[in-house]
mmCIF file with all atom_site columns, C-alpha atoms in Angstrom:
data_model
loop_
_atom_site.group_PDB
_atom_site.id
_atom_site.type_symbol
_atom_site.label_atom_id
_atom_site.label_alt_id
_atom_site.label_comp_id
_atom_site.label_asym_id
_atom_site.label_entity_id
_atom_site.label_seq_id
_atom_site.pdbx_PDB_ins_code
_atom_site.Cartn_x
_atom_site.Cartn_y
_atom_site.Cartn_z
_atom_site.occupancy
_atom_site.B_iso_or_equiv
_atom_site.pdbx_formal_charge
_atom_site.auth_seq_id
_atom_site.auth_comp_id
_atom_site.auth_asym_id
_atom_site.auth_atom_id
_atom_site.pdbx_PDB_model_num
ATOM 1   C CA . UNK A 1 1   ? 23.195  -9.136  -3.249  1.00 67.00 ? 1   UNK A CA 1
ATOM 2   C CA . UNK A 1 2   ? 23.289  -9.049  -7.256  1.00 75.00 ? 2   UNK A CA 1
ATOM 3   C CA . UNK A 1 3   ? 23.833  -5.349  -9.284  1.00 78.00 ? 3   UNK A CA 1
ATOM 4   C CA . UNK A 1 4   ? 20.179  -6.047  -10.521 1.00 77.00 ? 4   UNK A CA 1
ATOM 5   C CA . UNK A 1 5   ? 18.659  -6.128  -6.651  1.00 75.00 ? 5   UNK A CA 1
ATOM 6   C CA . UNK A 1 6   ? 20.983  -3.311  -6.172  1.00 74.00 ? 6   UNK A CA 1
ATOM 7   C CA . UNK A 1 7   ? 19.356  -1.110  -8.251  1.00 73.00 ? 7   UNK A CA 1
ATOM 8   C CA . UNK A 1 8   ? 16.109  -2.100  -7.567  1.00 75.00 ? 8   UNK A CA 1
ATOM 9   C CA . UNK A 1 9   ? 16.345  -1.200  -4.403  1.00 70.00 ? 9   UNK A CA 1
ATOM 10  C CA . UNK A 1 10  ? 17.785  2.541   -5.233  1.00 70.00 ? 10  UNK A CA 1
ATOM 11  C CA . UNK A 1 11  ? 14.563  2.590   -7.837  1.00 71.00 ? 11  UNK A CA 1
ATOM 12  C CA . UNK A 1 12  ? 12.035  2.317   -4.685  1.00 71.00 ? 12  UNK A CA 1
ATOM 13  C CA . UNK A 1 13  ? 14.155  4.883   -2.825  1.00 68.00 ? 13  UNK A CA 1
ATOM 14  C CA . UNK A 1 14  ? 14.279  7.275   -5.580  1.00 62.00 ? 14  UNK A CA 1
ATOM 15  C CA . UNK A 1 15  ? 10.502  6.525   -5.750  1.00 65.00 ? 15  UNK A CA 1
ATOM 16  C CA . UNK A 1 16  ? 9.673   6.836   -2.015  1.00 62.00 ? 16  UNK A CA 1
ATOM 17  C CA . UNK A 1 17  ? 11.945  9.833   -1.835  1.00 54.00 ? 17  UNK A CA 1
ATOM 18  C CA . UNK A 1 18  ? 10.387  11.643  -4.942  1.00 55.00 ? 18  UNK A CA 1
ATOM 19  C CA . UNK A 1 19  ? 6.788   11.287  -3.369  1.00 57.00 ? 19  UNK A CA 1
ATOM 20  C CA . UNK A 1 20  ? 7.781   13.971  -1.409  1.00 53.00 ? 20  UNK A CA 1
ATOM 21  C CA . UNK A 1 21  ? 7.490   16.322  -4.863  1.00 47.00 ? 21  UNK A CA 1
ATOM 22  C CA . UNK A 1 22  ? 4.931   18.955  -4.718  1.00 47.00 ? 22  UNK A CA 1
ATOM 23  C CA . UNK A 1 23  ? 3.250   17.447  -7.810  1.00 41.00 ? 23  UNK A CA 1
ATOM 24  C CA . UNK A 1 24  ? 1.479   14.487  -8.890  1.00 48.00 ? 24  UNK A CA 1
ATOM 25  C CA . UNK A 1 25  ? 1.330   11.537  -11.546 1.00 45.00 ? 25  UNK A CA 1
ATOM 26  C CA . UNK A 1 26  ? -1.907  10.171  -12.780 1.00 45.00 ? 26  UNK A CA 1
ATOM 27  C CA . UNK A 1 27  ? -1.859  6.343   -12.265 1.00 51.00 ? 27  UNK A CA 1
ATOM 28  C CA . UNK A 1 28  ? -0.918  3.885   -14.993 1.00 48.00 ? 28  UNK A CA 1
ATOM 29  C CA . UNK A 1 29  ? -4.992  2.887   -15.334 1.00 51.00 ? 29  UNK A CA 1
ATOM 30  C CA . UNK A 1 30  ? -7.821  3.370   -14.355 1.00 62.00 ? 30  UNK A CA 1
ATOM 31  C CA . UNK A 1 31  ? -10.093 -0.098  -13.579 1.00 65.00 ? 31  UNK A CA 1
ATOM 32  C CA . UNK A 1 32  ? -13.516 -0.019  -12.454 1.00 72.00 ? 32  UNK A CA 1
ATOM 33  C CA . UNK A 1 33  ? -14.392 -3.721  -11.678 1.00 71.00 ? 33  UNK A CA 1
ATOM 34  C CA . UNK A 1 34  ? -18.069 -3.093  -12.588 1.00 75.00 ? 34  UNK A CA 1
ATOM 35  C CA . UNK A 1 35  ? -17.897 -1.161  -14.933 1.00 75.00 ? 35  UNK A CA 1
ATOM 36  C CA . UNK A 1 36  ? -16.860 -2.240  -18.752 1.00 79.00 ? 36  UNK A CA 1
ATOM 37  C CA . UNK A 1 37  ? -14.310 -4.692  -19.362 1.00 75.00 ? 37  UNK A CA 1
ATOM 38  C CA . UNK A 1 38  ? -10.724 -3.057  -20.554 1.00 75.00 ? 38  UNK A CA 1
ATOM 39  C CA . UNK A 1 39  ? -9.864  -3.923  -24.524 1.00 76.00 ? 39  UNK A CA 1
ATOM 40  C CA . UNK A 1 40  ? -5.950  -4.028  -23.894 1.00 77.00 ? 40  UNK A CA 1
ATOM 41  C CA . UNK A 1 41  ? -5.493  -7.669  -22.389 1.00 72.00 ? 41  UNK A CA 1
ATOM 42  C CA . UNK A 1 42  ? -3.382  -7.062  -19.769 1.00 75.00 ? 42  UNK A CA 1
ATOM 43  C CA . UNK A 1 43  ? -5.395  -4.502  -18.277 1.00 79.00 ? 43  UNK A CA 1
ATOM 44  C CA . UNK A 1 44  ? -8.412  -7.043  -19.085 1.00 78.00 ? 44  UNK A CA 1
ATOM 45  C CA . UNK A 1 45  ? -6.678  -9.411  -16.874 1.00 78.00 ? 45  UNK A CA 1
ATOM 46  C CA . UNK A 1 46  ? -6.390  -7.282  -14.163 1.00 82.00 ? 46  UNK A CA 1
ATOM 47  C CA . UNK A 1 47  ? -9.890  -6.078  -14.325 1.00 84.00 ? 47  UNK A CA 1
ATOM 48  C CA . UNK A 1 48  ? -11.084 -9.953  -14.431 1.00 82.00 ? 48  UNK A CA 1
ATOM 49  C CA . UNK A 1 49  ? -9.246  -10.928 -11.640 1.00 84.00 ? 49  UNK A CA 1
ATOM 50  C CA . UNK A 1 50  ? -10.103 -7.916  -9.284  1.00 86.00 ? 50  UNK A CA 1
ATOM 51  C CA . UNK A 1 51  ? -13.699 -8.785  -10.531 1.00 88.00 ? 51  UNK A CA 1
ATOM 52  C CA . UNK A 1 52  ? -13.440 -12.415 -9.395  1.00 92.00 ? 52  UNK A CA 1
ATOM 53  C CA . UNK A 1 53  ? -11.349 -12.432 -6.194  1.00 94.00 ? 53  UNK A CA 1
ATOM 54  C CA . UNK A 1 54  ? -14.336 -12.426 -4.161  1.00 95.00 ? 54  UNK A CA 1
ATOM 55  C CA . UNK A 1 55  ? -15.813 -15.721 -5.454  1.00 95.00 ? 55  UNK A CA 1
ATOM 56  C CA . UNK A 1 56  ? -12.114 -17.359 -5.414  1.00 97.00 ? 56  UNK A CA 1
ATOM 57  C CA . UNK A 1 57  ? -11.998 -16.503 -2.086  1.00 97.00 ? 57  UNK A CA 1
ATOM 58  C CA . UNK A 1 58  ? -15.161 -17.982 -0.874  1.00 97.00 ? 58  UNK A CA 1
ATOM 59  C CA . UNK A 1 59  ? -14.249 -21.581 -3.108  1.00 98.00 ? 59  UNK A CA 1
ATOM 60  C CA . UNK A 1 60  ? -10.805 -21.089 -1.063  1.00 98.00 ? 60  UNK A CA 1
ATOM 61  C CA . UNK A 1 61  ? -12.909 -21.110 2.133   1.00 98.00 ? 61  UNK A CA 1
ATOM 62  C CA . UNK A 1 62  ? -15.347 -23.999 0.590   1.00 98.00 ? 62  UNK A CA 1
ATOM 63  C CA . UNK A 1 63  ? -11.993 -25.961 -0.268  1.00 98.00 ? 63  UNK A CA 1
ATOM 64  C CA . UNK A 1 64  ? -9.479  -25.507 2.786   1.00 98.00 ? 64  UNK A CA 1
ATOM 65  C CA . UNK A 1 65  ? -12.238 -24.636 6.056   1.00 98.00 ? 65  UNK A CA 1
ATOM 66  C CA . UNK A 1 66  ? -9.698  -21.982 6.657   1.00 97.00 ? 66  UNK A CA 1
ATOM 67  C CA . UNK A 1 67  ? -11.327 -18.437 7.288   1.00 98.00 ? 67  UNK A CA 1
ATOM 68  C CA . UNK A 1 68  ? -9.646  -15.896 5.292   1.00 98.00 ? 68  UNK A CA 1
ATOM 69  C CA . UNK A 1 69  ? -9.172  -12.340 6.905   1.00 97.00 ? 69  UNK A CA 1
ATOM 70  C CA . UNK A 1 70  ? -9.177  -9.382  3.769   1.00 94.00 ? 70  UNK A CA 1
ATOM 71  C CA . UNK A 1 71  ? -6.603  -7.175  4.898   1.00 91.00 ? 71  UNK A CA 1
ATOM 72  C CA . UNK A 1 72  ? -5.125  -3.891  3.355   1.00 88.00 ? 72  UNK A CA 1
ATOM 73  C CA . UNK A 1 73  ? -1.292  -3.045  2.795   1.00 92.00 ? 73  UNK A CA 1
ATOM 74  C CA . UNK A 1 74  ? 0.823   -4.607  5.431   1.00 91.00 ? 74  UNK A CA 1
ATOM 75  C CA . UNK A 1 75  ? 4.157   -2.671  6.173   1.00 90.00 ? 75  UNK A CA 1
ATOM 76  C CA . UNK A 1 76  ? 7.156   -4.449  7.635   1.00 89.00 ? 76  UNK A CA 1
ATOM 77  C CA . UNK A 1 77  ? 8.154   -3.513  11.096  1.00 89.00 ? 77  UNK A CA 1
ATOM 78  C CA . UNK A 1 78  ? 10.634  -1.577  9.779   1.00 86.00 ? 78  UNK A CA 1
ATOM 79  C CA . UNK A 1 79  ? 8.358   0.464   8.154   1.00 82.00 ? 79  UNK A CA 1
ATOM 80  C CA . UNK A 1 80  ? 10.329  0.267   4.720   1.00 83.00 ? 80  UNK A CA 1
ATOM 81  C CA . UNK A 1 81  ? 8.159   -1.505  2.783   1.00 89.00 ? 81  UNK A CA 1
ATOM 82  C CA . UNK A 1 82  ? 5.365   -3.422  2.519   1.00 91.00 ? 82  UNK A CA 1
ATOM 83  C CA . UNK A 1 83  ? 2.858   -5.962  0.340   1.00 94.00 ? 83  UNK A CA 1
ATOM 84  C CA . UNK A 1 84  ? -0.675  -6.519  -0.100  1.00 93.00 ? 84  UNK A CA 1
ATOM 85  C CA . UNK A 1 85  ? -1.540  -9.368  0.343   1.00 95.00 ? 85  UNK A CA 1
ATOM 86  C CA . UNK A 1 86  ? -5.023  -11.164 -0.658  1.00 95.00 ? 86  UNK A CA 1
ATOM 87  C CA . UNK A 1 87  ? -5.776  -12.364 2.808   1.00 97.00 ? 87  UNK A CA 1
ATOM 88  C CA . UNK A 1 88  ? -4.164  -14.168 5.615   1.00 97.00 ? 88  UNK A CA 1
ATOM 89  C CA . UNK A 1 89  ? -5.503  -17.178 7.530   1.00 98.00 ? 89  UNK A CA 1
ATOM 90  C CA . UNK A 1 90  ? -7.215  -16.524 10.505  1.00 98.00 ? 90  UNK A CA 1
ATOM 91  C CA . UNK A 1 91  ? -5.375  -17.804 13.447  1.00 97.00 ? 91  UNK A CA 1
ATOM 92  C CA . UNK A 1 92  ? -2.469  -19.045 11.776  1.00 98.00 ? 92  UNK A CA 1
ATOM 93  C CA . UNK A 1 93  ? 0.954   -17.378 10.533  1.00 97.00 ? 93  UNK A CA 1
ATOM 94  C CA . UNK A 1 94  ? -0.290  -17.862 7.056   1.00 98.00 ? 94  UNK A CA 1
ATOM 95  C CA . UNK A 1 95  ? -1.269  -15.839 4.212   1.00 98.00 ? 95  UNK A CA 1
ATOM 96  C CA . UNK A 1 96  ? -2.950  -16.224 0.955   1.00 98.00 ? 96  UNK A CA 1
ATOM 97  C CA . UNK A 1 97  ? -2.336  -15.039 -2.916  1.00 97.00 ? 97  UNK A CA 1
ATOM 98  C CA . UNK A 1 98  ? -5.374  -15.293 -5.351  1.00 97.00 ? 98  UNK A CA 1
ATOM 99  C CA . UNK A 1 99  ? -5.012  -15.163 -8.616  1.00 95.00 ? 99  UNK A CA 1
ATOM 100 C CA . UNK A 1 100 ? -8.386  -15.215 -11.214 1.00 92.00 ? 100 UNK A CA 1
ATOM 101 C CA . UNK A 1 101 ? -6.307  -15.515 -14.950 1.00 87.00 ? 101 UNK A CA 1
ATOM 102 C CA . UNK A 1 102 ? -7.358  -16.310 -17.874 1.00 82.00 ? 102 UNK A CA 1
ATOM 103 C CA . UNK A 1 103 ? -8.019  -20.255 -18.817 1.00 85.00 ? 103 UNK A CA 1
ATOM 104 C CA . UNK A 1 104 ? -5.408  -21.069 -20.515 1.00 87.00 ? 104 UNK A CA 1
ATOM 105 C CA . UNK A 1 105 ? -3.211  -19.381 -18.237 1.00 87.00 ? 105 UNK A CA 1
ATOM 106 C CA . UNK A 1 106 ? -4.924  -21.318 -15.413 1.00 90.00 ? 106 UNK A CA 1
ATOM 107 C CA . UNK A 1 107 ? -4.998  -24.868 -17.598 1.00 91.00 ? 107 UNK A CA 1
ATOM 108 C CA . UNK A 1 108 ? -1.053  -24.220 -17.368 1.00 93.00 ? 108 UNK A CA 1
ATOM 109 C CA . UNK A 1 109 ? -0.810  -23.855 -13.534 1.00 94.00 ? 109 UNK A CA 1
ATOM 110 C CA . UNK A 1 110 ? -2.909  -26.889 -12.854 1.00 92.00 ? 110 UNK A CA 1
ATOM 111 C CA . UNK A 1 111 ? -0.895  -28.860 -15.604 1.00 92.00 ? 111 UNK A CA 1
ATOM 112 C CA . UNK A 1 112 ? 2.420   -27.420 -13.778 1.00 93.00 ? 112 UNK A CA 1
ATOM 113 C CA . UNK A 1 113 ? 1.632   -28.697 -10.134 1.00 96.00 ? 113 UNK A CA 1
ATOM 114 C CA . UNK A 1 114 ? 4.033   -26.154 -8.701  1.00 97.00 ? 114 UNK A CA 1
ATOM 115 C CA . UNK A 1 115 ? 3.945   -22.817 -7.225  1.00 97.00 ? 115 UNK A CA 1
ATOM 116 C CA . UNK A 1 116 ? 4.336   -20.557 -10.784 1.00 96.00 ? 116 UNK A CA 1
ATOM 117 C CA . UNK A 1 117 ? 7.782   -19.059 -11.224 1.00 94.00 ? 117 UNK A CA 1
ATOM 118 C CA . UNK A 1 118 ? 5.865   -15.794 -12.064 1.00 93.00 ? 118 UNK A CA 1
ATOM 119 C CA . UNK A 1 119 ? 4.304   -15.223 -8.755  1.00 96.00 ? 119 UNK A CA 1
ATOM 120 C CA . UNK A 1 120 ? 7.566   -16.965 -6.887  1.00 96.00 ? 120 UNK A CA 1
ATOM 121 C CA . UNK A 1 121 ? 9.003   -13.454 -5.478  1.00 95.00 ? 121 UNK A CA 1
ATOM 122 C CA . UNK A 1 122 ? 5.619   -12.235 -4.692  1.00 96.00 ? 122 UNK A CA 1
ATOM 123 C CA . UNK A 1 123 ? 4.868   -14.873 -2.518  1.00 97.00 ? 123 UNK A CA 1
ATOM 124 C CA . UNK A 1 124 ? 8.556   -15.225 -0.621  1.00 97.00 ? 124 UNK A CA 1
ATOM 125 C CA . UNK A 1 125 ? 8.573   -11.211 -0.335  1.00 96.00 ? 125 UNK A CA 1
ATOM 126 C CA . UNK A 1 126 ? 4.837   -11.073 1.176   1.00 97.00 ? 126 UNK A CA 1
ATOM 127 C CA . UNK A 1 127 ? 6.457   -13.677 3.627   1.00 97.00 ? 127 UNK A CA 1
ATOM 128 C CA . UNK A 1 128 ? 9.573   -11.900 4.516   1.00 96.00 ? 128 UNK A CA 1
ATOM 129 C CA . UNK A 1 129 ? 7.295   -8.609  4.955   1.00 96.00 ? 129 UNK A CA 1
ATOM 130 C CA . UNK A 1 130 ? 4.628   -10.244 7.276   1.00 96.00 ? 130 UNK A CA 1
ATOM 131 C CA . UNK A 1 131 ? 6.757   -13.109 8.816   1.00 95.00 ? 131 UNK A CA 1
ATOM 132 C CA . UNK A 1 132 ? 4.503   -15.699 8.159   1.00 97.00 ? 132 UNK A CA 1
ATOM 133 C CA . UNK A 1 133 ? 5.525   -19.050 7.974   1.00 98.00 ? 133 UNK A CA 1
ATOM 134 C CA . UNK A 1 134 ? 3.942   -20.641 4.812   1.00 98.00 ? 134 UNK A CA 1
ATOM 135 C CA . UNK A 1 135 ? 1.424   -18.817 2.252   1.00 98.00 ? 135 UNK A CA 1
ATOM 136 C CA . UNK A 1 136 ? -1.604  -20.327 -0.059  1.00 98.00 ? 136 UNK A CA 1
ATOM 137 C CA . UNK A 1 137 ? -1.167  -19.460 -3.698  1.00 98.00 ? 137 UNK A CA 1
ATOM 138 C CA . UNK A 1 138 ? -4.668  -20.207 -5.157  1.00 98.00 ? 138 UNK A CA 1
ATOM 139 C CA . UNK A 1 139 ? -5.419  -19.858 -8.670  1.00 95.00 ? 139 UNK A CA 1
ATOM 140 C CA . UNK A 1 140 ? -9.318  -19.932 -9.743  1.00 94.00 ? 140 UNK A CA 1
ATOM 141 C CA . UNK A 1 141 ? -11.101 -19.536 -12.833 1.00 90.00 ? 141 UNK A CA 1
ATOM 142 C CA . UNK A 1 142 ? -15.110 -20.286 -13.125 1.00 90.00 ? 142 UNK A CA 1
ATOM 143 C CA . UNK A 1 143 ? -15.597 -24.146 -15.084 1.00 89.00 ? 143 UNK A CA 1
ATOM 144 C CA . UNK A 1 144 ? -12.233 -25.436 -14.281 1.00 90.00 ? 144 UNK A CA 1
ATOM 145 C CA . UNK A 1 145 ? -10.765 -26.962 -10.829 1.00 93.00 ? 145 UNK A CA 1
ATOM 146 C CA . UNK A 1 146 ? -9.105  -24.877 -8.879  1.00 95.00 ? 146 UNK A CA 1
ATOM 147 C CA . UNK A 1 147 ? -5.377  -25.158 -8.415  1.00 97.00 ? 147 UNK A CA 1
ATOM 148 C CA . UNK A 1 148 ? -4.089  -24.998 -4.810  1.00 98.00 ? 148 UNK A CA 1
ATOM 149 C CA . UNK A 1 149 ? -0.039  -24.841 -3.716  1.00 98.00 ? 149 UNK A CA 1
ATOM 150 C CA . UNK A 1 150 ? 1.001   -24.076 -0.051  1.00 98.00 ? 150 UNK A CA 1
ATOM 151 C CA . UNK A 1 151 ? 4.669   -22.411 -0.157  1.00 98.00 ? 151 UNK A CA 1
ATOM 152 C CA . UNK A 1 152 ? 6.635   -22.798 2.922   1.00 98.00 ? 152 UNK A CA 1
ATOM 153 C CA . UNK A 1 153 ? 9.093   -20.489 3.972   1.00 97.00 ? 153 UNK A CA 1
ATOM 154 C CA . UNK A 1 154 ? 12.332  -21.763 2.382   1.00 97.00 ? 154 UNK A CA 1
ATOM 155 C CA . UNK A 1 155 ? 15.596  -19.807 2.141   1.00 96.00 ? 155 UNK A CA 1
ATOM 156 C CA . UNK A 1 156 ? 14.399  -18.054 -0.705  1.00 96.00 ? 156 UNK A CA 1
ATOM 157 C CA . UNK A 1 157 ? 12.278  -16.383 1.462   1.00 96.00 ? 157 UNK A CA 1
ATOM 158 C CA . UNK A 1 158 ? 15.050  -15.501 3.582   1.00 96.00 ? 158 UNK A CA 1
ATOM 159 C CA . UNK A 1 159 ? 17.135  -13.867 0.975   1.00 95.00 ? 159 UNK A CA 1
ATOM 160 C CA . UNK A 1 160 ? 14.044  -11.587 1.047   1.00 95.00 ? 160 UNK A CA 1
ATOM 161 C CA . UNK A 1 161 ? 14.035  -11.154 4.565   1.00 94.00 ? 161 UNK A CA 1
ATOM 162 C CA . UNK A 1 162 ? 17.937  -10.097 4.476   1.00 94.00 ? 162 UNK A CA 1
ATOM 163 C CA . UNK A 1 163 ? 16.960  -7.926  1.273   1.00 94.00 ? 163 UNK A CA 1
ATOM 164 C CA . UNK A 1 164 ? 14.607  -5.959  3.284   1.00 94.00 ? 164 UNK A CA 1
ATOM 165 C CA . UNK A 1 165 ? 17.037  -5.377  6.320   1.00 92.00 ? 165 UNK A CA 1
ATOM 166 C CA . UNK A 1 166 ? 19.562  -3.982  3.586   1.00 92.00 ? 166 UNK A CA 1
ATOM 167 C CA . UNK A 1 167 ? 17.024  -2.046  1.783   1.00 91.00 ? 167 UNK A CA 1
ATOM 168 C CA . UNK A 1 168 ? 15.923  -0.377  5.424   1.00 92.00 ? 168 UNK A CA 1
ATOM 169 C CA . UNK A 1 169 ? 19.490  0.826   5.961   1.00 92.00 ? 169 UNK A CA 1
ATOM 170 C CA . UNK A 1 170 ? 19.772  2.209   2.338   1.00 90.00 ? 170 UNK A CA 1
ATOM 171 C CA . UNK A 1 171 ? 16.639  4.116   2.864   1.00 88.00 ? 171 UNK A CA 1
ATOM 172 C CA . UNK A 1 172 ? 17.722  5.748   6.193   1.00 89.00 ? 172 UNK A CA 1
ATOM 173 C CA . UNK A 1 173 ? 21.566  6.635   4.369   1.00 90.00 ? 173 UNK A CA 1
ATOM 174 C CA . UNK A 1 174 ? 18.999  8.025   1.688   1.00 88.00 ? 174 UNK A CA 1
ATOM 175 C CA . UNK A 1 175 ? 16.913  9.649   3.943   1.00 85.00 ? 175 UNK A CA 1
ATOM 176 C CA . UNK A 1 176 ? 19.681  11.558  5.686   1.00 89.00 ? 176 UNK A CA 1
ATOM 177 C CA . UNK A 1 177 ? 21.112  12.647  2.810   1.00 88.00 ? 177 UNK A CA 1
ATOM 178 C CA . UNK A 1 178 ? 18.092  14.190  1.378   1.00 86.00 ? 178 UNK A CA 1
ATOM 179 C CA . UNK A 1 179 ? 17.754  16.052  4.568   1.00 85.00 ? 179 UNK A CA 1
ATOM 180 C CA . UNK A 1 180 ? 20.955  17.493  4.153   1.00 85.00 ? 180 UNK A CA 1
ATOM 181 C CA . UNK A 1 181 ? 19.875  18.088  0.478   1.00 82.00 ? 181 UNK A CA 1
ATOM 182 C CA . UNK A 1 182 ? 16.835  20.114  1.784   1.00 77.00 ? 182 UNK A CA 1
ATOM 183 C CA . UNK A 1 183 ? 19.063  22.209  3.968   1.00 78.00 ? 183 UNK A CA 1
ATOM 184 C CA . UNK A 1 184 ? 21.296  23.369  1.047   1.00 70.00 ? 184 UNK A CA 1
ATOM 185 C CA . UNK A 1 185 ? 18.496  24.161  -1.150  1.00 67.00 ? 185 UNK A CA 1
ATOM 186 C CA . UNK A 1 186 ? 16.417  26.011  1.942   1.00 65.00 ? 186 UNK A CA 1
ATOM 187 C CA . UNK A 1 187 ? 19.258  28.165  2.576   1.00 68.00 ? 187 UNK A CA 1
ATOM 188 C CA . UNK A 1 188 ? 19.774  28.646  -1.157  1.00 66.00 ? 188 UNK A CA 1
ATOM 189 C CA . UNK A 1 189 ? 15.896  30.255  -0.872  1.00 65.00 ? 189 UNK A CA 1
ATOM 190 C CA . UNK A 1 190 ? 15.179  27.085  -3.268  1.00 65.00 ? 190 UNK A CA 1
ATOM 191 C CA . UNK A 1 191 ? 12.603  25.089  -1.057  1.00 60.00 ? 191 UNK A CA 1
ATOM 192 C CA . UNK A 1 192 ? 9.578   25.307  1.190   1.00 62.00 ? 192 UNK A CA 1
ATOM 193 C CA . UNK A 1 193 ? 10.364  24.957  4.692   1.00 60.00 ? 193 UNK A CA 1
ATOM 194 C CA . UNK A 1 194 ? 9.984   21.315  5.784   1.00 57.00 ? 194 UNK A CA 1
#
């Protein structure tokens, strides 16, 4: 596994670990998908697509006769992490990722043919977490066709798999050690009693 994954995976361990602080973080933003539109594009982009999913999901119905089931966060069955996925196909190890961008942006995916770089990772790692065999990335923006791409599971998606099993023993090394942590401070009079 590369230095990079490496400390990516002690990032989400610091990060699970430190939501056990006392105190909280407001989030990044704030998007109502009814309400006004963001002006900072990124965030608009967001907003649009949360805004749209519904209608991309019913033209993915319309365009595949596959029933899509809207599900929550899925956690692997390790319990380590997890992903969110935009549906999964009822009946069928498969899941689905909709995206809603911008034209141009979505001109670009049809032009491409292929399953965007971009949203590569997110689509191998929702299949690693779930174990589904294959997974729908569907891109859909109103006046243009949509663009379909169905993503196997490929040894990519393996690497993931293996990346998760690694990432579940870190986190119980991490765990443990933060117990231990706890103890010290607790009998220094430093911390609440667990």
């Amino acid at each position: 596994i590369t230095k990079k994954a490496q400390d990516a995976m002690q990032g989400s361990i610091n990060k699970c670990l430190g939501d056990l602080a006392t105190f909280s973080c407001p989030p990044d933003y704030d998007l109502d998908p009814e309400g006004e539109p963001p002006r900072n594009p990124s965030l608009w982009a967001i907003w649009n697509g949360i805004r749209l999913e519904p209608q991309a999901r019913e033209a993915f119905e319309r365009f595949s006769g596959e029933k899509v089931e809207e599900i929550g966060f899925m956690r692997h069955k390790a319990g380590s992490c997890g992903a969110s996925p935009d549906g999964l196909i009822v009946g069928k190890s498969v899941g689905i990722e909709i995206k809603c961008p911008i034209a141009s942006t979505h001109v670009g995916y049809l032009r491409q043919g292929e399953l965007p770089a971009t949203y590569a990772s997110q689509v191998h790692f929702s299949m690693a977490v779930t174990g589904a065999d294959a997974w729908h990335f569907w891109s859909y923006c109103p006046g243009l066709p949509p663009f379909h791409f169905l993503q196997k599971r490929s040894d990519l998606t393996e690497r993931y798999a293996d990346g998760i099993n690694e990432f579940t023993e870190l986190l119980k090394q991490a765990k443990q050690e933060m117990a231990e942590l706890w103890e010290v401070g607790k009998n220094a009079g430093e911390m609440p009693p667990r």
